[in-house]
Tab-separated table of C-alpha atoms and ligand atoms in Angstrom:
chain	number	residue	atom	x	y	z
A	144	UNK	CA	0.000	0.000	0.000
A	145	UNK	CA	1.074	3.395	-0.673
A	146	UNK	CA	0.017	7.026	-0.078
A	147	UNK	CA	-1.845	9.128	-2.552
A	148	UNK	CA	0.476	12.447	-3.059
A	149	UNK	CA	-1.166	14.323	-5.287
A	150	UNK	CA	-3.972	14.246	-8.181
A	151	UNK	CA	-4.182	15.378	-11.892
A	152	UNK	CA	-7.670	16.144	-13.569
A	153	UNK	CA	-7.927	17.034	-17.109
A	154	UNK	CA	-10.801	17.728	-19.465
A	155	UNK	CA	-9.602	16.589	-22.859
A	156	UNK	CA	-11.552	16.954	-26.273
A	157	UNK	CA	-10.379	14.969	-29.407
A	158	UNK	CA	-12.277	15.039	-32.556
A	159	UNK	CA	-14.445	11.654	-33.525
A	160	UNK	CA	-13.353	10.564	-37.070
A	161	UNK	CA	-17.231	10.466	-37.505
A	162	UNK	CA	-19.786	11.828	-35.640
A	163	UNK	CA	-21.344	9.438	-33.530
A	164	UNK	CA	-25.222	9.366	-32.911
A	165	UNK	CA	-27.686	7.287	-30.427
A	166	UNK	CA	-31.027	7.764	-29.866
A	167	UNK	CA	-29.881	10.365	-26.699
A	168	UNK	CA	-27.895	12.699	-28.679
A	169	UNK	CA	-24.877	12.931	-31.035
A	170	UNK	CA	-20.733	13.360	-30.453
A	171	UNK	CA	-18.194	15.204	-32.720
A	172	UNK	CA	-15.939	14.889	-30.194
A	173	UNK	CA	-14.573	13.006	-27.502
A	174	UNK	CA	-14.731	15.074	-24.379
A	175	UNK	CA	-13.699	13.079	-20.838
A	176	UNK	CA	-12.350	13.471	-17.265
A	177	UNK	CA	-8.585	12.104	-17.250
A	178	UNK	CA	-7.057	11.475	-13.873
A	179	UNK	CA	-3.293	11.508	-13.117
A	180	UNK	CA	-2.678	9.930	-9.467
A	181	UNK	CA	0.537	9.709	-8.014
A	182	UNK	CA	1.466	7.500	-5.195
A	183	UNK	CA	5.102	7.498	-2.992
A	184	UNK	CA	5.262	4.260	-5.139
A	185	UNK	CA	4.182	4.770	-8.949
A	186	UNK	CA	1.843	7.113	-11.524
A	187	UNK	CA	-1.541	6.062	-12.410
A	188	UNK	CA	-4.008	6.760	-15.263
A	189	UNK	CA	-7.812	6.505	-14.895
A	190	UNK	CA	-10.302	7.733	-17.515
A	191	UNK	CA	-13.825	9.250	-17.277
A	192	UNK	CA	-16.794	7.652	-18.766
A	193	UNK	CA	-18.930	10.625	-18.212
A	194	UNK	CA	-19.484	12.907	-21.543
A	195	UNK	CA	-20.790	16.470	-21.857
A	196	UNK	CA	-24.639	15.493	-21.690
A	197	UNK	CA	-26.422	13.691	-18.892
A	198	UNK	CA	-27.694	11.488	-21.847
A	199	UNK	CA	-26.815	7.984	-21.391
A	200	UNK	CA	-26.724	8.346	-17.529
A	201	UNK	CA	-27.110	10.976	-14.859
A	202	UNK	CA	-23.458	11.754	-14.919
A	203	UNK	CA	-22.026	14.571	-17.150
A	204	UNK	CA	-18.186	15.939	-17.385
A	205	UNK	CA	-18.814	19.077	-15.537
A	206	UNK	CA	-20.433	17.491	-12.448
A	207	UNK	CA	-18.130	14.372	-12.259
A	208	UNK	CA	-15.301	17.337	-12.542
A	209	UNK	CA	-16.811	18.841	-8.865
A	210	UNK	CA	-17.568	15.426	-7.471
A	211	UNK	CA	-13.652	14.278	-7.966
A	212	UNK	CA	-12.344	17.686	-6.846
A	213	UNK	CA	-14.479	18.121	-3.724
A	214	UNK	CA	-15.902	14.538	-2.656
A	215	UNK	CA	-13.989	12.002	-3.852
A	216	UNK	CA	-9.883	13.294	-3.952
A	217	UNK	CA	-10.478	14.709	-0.303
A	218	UNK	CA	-11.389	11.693	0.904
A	219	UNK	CA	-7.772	9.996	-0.465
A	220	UNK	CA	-5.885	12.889	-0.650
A	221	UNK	CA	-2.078	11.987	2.094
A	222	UNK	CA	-4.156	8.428	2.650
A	223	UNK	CA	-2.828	5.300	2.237
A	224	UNK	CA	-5.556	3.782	0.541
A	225	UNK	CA	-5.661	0.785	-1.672
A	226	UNK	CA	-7.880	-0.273	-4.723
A	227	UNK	CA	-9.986	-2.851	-2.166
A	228	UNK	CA	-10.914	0.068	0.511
A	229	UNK	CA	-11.956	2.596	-2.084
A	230	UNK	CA	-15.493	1.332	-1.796
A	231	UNK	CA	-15.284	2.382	1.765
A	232	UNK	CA	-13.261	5.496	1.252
A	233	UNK	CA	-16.417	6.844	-0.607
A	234	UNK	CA	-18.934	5.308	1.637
A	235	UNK	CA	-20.142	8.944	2.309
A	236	UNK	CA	-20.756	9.514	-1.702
A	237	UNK	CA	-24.026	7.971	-3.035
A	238	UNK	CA	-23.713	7.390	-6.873
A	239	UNK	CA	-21.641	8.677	-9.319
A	240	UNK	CA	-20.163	5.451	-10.324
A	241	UNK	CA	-18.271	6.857	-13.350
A	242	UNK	CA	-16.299	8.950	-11.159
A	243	UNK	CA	-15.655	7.059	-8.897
A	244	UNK	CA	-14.508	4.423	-11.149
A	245	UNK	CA	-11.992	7.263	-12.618
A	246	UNK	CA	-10.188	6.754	-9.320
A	247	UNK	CA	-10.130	2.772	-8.615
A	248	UNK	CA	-8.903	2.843	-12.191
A	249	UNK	CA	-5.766	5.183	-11.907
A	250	UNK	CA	-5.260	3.416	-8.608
A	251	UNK	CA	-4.962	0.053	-9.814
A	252	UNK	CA	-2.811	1.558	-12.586
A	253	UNK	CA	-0.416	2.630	-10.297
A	254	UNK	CA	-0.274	-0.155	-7.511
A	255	UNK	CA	0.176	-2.387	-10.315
A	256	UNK	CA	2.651	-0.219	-12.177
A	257	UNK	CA	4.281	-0.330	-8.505
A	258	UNK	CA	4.065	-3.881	-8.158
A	259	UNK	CA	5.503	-5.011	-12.302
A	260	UNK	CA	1.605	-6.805	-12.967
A	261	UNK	CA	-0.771	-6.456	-15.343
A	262	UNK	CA	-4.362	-5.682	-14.843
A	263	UNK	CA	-5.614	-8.672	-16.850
A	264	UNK	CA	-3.230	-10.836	-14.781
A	265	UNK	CA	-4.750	-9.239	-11.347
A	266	UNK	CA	-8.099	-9.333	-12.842
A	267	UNK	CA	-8.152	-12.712	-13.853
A	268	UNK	CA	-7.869	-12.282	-17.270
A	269	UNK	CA	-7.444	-15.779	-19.073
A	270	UNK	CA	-6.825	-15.061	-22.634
A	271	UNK	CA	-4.253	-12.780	-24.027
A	272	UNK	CA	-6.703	-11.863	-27.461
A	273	UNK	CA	-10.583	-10.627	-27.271
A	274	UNK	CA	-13.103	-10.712	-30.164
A	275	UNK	CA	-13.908	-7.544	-30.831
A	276	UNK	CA	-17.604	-6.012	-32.117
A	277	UNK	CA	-18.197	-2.422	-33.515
A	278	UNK	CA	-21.149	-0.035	-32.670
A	279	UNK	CA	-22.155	2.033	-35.491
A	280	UNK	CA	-24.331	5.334	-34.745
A	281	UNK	CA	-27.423	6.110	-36.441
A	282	UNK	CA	-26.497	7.630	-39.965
A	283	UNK	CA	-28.204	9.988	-42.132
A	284	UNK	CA	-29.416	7.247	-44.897
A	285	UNK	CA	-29.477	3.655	-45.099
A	286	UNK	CA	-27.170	3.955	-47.707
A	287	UNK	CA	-24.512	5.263	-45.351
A	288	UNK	CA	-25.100	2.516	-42.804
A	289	UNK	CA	-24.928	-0.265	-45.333
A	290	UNK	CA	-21.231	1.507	-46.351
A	291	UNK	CA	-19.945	1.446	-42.641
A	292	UNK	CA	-21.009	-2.015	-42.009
A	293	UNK	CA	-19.732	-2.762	-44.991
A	294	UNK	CA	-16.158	-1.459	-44.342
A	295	UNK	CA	-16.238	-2.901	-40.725
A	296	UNK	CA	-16.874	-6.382	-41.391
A	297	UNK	CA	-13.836	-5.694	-44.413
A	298	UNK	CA	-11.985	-4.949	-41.674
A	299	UNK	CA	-12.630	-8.046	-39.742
A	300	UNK	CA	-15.114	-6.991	-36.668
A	301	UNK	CA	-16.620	-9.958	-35.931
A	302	UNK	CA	-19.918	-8.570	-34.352
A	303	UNK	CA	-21.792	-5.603	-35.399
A	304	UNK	CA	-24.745	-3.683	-33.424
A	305	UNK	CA	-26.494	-1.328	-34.953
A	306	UNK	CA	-28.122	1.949	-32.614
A	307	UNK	CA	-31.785	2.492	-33.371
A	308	UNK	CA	-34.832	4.864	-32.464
A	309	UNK	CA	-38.295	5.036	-32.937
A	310	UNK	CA	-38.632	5.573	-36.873
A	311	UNK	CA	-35.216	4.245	-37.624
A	312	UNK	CA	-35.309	0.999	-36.913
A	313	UNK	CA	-36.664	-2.154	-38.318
A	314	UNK	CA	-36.493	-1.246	-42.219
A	315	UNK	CA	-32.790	0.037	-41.535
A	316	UNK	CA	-32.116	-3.621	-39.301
A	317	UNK	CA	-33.770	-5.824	-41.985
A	318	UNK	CA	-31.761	-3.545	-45.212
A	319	UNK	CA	-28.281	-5.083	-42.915
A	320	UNK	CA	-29.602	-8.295	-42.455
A	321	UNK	CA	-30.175	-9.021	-45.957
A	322	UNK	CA	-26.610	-7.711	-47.091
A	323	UNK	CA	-25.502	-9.995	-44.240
A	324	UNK	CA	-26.752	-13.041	-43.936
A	325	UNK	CA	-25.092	-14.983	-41.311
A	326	UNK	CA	-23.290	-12.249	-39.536
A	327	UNK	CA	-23.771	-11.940	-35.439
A	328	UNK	CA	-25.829	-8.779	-35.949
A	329	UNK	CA	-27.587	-6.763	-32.806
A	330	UNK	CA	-29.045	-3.344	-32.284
A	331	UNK	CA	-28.746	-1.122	-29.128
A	332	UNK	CA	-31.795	1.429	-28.148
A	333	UNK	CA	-30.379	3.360	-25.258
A	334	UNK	CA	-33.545	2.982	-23.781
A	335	UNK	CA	-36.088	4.886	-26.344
A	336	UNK	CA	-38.670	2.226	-26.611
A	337	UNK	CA	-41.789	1.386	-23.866
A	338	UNK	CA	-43.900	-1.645	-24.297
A	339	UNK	CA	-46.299	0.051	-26.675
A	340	UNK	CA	-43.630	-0.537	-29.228
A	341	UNK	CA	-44.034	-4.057	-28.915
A	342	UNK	CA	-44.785	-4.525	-32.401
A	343	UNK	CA	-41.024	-3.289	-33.314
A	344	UNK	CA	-39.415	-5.508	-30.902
A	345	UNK	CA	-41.830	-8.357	-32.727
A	346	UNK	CA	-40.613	-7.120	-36.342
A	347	UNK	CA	-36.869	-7.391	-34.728
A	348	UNK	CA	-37.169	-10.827	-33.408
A	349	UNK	CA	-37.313	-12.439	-37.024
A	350	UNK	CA	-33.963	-10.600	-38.280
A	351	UNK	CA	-31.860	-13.501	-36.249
A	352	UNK	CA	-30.576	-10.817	-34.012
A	353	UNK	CA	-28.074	-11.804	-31.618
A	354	UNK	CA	-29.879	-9.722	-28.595
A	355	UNK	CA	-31.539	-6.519	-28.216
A	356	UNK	CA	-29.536	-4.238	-26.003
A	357	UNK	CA	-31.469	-1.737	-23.292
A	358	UNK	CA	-34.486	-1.446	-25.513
A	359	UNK	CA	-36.510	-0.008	-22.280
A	360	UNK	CA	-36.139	2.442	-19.475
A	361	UNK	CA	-32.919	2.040	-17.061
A	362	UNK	CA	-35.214	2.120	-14.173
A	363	UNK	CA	-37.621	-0.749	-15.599
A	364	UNK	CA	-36.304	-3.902	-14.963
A	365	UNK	CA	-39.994	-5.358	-14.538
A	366	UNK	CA	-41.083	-4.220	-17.916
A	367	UNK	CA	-37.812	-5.536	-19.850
A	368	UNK	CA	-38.856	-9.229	-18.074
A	369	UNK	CA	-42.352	-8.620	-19.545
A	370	UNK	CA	-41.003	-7.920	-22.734
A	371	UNK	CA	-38.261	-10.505	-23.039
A	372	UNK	CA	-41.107	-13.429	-22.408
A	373	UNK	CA	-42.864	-11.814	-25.727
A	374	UNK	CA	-38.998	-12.804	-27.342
A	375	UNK	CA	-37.224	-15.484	-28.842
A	376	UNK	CA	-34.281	-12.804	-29.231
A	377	UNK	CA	-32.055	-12.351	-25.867
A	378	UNK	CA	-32.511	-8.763	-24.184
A	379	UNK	CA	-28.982	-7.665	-23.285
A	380	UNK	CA	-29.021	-4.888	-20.364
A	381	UNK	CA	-26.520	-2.199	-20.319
A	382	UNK	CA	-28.288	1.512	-18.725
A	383	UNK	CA	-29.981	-0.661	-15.710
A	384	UNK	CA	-27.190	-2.507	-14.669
A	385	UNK	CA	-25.216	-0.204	-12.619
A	386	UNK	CA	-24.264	-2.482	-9.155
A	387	UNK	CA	-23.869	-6.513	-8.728
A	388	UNK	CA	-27.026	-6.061	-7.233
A	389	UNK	CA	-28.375	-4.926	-10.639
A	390	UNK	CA	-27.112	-7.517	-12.513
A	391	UNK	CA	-28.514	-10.143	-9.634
A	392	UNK	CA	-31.959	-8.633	-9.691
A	393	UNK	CA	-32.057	-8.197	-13.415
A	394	UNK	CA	-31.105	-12.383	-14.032
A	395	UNK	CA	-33.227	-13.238	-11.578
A	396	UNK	CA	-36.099	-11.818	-12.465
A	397	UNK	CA	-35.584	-12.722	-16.727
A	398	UNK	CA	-35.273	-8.857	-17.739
A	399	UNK	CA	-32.430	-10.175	-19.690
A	400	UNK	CA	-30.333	-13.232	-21.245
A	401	UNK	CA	-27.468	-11.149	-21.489
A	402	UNK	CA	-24.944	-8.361	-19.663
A	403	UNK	CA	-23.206	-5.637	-21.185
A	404	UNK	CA	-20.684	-4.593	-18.301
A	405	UNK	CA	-18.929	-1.172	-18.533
A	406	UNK	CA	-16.828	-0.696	-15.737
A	407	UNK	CA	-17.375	3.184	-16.070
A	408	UNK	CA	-21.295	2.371	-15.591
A	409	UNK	CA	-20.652	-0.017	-12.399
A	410	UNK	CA	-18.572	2.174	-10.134
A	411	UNK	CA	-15.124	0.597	-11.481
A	412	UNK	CA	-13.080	-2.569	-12.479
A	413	UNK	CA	-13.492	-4.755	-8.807
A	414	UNK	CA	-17.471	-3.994	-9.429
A	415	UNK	CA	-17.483	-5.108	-13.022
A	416	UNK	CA	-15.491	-8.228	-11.934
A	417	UNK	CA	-18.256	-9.084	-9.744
A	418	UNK	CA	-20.792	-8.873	-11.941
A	419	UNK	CA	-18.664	-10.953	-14.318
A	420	UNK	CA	-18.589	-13.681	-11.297
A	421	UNK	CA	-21.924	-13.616	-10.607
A	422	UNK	CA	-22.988	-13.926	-14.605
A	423	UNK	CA	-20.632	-16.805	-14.993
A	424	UNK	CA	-21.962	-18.764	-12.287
A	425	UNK	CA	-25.816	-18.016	-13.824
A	426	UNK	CA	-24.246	-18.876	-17.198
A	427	UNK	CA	-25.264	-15.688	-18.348
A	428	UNK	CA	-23.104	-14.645	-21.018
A	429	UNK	CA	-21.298	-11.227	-20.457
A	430	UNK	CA	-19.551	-8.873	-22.832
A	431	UNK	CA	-17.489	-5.659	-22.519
A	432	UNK	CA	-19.430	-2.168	-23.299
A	433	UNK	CA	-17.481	0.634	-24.583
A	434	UNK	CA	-17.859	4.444	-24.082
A	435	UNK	CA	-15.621	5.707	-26.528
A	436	UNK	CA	-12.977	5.493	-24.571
A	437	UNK	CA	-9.635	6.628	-25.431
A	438	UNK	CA	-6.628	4.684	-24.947
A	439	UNK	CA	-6.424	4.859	-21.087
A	440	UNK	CA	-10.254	3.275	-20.490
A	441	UNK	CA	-9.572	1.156	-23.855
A	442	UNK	CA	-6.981	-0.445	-22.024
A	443	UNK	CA	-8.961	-1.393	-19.106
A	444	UNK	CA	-12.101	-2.570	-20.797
A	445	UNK	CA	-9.680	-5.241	-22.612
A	446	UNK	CA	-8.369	-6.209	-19.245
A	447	UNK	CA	-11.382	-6.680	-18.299
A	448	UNK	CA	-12.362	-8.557	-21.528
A	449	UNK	CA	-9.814	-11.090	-20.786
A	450	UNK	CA	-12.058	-12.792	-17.896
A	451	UNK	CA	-13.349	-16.454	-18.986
A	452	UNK	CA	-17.144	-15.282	-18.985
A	453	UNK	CA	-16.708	-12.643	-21.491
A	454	UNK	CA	-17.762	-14.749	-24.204
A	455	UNK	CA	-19.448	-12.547	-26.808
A	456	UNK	CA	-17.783	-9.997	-28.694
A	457	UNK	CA	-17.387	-6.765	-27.213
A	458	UNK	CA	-17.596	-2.833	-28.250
A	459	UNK	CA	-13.922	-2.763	-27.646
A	460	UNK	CA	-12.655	-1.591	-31.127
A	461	UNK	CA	-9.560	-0.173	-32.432
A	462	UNK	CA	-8.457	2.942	-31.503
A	463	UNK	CA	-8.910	4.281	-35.780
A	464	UNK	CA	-12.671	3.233	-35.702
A	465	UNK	CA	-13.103	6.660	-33.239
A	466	UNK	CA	-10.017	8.953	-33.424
A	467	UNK	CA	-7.035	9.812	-36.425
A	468	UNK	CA	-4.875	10.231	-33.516
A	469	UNK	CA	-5.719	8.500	-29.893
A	470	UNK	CA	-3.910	9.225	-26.872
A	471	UNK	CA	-1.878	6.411	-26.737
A	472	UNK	CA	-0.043	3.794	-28.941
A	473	UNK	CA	-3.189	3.158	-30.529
A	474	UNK	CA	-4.748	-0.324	-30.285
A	475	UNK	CA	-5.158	-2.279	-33.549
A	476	UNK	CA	-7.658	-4.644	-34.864
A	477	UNK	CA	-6.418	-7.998	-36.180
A	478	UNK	CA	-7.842	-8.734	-39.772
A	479	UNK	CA	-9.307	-11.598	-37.536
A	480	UNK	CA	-11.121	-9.310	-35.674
A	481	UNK	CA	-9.354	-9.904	-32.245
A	482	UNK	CA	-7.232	-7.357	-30.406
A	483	UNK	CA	-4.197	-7.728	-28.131
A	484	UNK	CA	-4.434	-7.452	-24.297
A	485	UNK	CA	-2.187	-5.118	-22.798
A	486	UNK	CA	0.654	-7.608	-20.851
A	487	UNK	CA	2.692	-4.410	-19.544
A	488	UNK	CA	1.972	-3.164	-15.914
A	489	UNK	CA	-0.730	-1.733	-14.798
A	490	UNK	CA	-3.152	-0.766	-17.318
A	491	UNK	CA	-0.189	-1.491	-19.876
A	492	UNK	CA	-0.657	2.301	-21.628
A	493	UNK	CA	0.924	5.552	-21.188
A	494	UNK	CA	-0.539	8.554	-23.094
A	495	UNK	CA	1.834	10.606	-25.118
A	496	UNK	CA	2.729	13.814	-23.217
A	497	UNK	CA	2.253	16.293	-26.656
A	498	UNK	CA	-0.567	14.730	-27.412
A	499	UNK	CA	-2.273	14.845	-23.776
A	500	UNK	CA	-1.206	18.963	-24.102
A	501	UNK	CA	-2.895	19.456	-27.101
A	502	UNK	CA	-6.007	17.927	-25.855
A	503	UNK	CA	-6.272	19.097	-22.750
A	504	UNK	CA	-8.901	21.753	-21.743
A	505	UNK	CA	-8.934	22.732	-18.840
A	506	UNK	CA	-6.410	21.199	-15.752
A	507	UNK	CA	-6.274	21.268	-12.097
A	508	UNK	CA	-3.953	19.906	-9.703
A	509	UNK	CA	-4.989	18.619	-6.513
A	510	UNK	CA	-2.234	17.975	-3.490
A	511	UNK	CA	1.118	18.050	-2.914
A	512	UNK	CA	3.732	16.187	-5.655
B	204	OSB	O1	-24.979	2.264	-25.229
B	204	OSB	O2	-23.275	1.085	-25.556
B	204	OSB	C1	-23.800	2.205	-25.514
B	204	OSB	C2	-21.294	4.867	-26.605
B	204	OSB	C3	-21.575	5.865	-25.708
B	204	OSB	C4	-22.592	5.690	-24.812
B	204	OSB	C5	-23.326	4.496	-24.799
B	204	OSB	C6	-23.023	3.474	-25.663
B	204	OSB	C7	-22.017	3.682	-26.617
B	204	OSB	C8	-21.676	2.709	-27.639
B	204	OSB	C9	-20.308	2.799	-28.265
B	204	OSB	O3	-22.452	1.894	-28.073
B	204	OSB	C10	-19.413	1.730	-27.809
B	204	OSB	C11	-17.974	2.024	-28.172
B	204	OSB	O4	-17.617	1.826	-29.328
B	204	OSB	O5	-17.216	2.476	-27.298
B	205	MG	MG1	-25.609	0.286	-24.891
């Protein structure tokens, strides 16, 4: 264990190589919380998950920004706290798992930085590849979406899931399907449907989706078991599953076959590991979310991809499918459509100092260094 000497937070903005567009709003850019940590021991890295908009959840940069610099960093600031005891640490903060995760994950960067391990090794991880899906954003025309699909599956994504909204959905779902017969296809809603849209979800079930991600209200685990009896297709659960408790309610009840975990979503890494366990041991097949990350969170979610019940593809793509330039060495897609673990220490990834500069925002610097 060592003590936490000082803390870096950073808004960054990089430009999307395309804009990217769910049914709660649409990116140009990239714009996240980075956190430097240092310990007596090592540096650590931890990204955001939060964007500008409360959109996908409640958190947003600019309040995430205040609830690191005022609630959380106090509360670690000269400690000597480790990953484990963070939970505790922020005992007095209800919510706000993404920033909260922003810390667990630049501390486990640097205790395992500190101690020459990987975080895939301390995780668990078992494989030193993961498959890797893509999520393509709503586009202007069919004809658009048919070209990105297109060029994905050329370049060897071996899942792809399509967002959707009222009105742009099933014609758009079937157009893929028929250029792609026998491809794992899904579609994600972000949670713009009720169950007076049954009809759609009907229409969807005959495309041989692989599941329907968060078709239904976060808060509405009871309607998403109603609706996945009416369903051949899996319903996959991403918004609503934000604790292991979540995730237990959600499988018990049948509101879904399947678990998208984000570790961003979950309040960090040790969280989304549990949810992993208790999804194994269910035999509920899990796979690894993505919020755009850039390389810093990329490198965690493959950590975390690495763990045995992980068995679908995940939204973990390569670093060119969001940004000309990432943060990092970027990470590469094999034409076979896996990607490579990190195997270095800690979360294996170092941003590139002139690059982090030219990003960066707005900075603050919390502690003594
Ligand atoms: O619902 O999975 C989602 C991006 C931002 C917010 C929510 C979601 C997404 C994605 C993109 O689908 C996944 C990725 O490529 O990182
Ligand atoms: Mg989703």
């Amino acid at each position: 264990m060592s003590r936490i000497r000082s803390l870096e937070l950073r808004l960054i903005s990089q430009p999307l190589v395309r804009p990217f567009r769910t049914s709660f709003g649409e990116d140009t850019t990239k714009d996240a919380i980075l956190l430097r940590m240092e310990t007596d021991d090592a540096e650590g890295w931890g990204e955001c998950v939060a964007g500008p908009e409360p959109g996908y959840s409640e958190e947003f940069n600019e309040e995430a920004w205040i609830t690191l610099r005022d609630h959380l960093a106090p509360r670690i600031l000269g400690a000597d706290v480790s990953s484990e005891e963070l939970t505790n640490a922020f005992a007095g903060v209800r919510g706000h798992p993404m920033a909260k995760a922003t810390v667990e994950m630049a501390l486990l960067d640097a205790e395992l930085r500190g101690a020459g391990r990987s975080l895939s090794e301390h995780l668990g991880g078992e494989r030193d590849r993961v498959a890797c899906g893509v999520s393509v954003g709503i586009t202007p025309t069919v004809e658009d979406l048919l070209q990105q699909v297109e060029g994905y599956l050329a370049e060897g994504y071996r899942r792809i899931k399509l967002k959707i909204e009222p009105g742009t959905d099933v014609e758009r779902v079937r157009a893929v399907r028929e250029a792609h017969p026998d491809i794992l296809l899904s579609v994600d809603a972000n949670a713009a449907y009720s169950l007076e849209d049954v009809d759609v979800f009907r229409a969807l079930d005959e495309l041989g989706l692989l599941m329907i991600e968060q078709p239904l209200s976060y808060e509405d685990l009871l309607r998403h078991a109603k609706l996945q009896r009416e369903l051949r297709t899996p319903l996959c659960l991403d918004e609503s599953i934000r604790s292991a408790a979540d995730a237990a309610a959600a499988i018990e009840l049948g509101a879904c076959r399947i678990v998208n975990i984000k570790q961003g979503r979950v309040g960090g890494l040790l969280e989304a590991r549990r949810i992993h366990d208790l999804a194994l041991a269910a035999g509920v097949p899990v796979w690894c979310g993505g919020m755009l990350e850039t390389g810093i969170g990329r490198a965690a979610n493959l950590a975390l991809a690495a763990l045995p019940g992980f068995t679908l593809p995940g939204d973990t793509s390569a670093s060119r499918r969001y940004f000309r330039e990432d943060l990092t060495d970027p990470f590469v897609l094999d034409q076979d459509g896996t990607m490579a673990v990190p195997t270095g220490p800690g979360l294996g990834v170092v941003p590139h100092g002139d690059r982090i500069e030219r990003a960066t925002v707005r900075l603050e610097r919390l502690g003594k260094s």
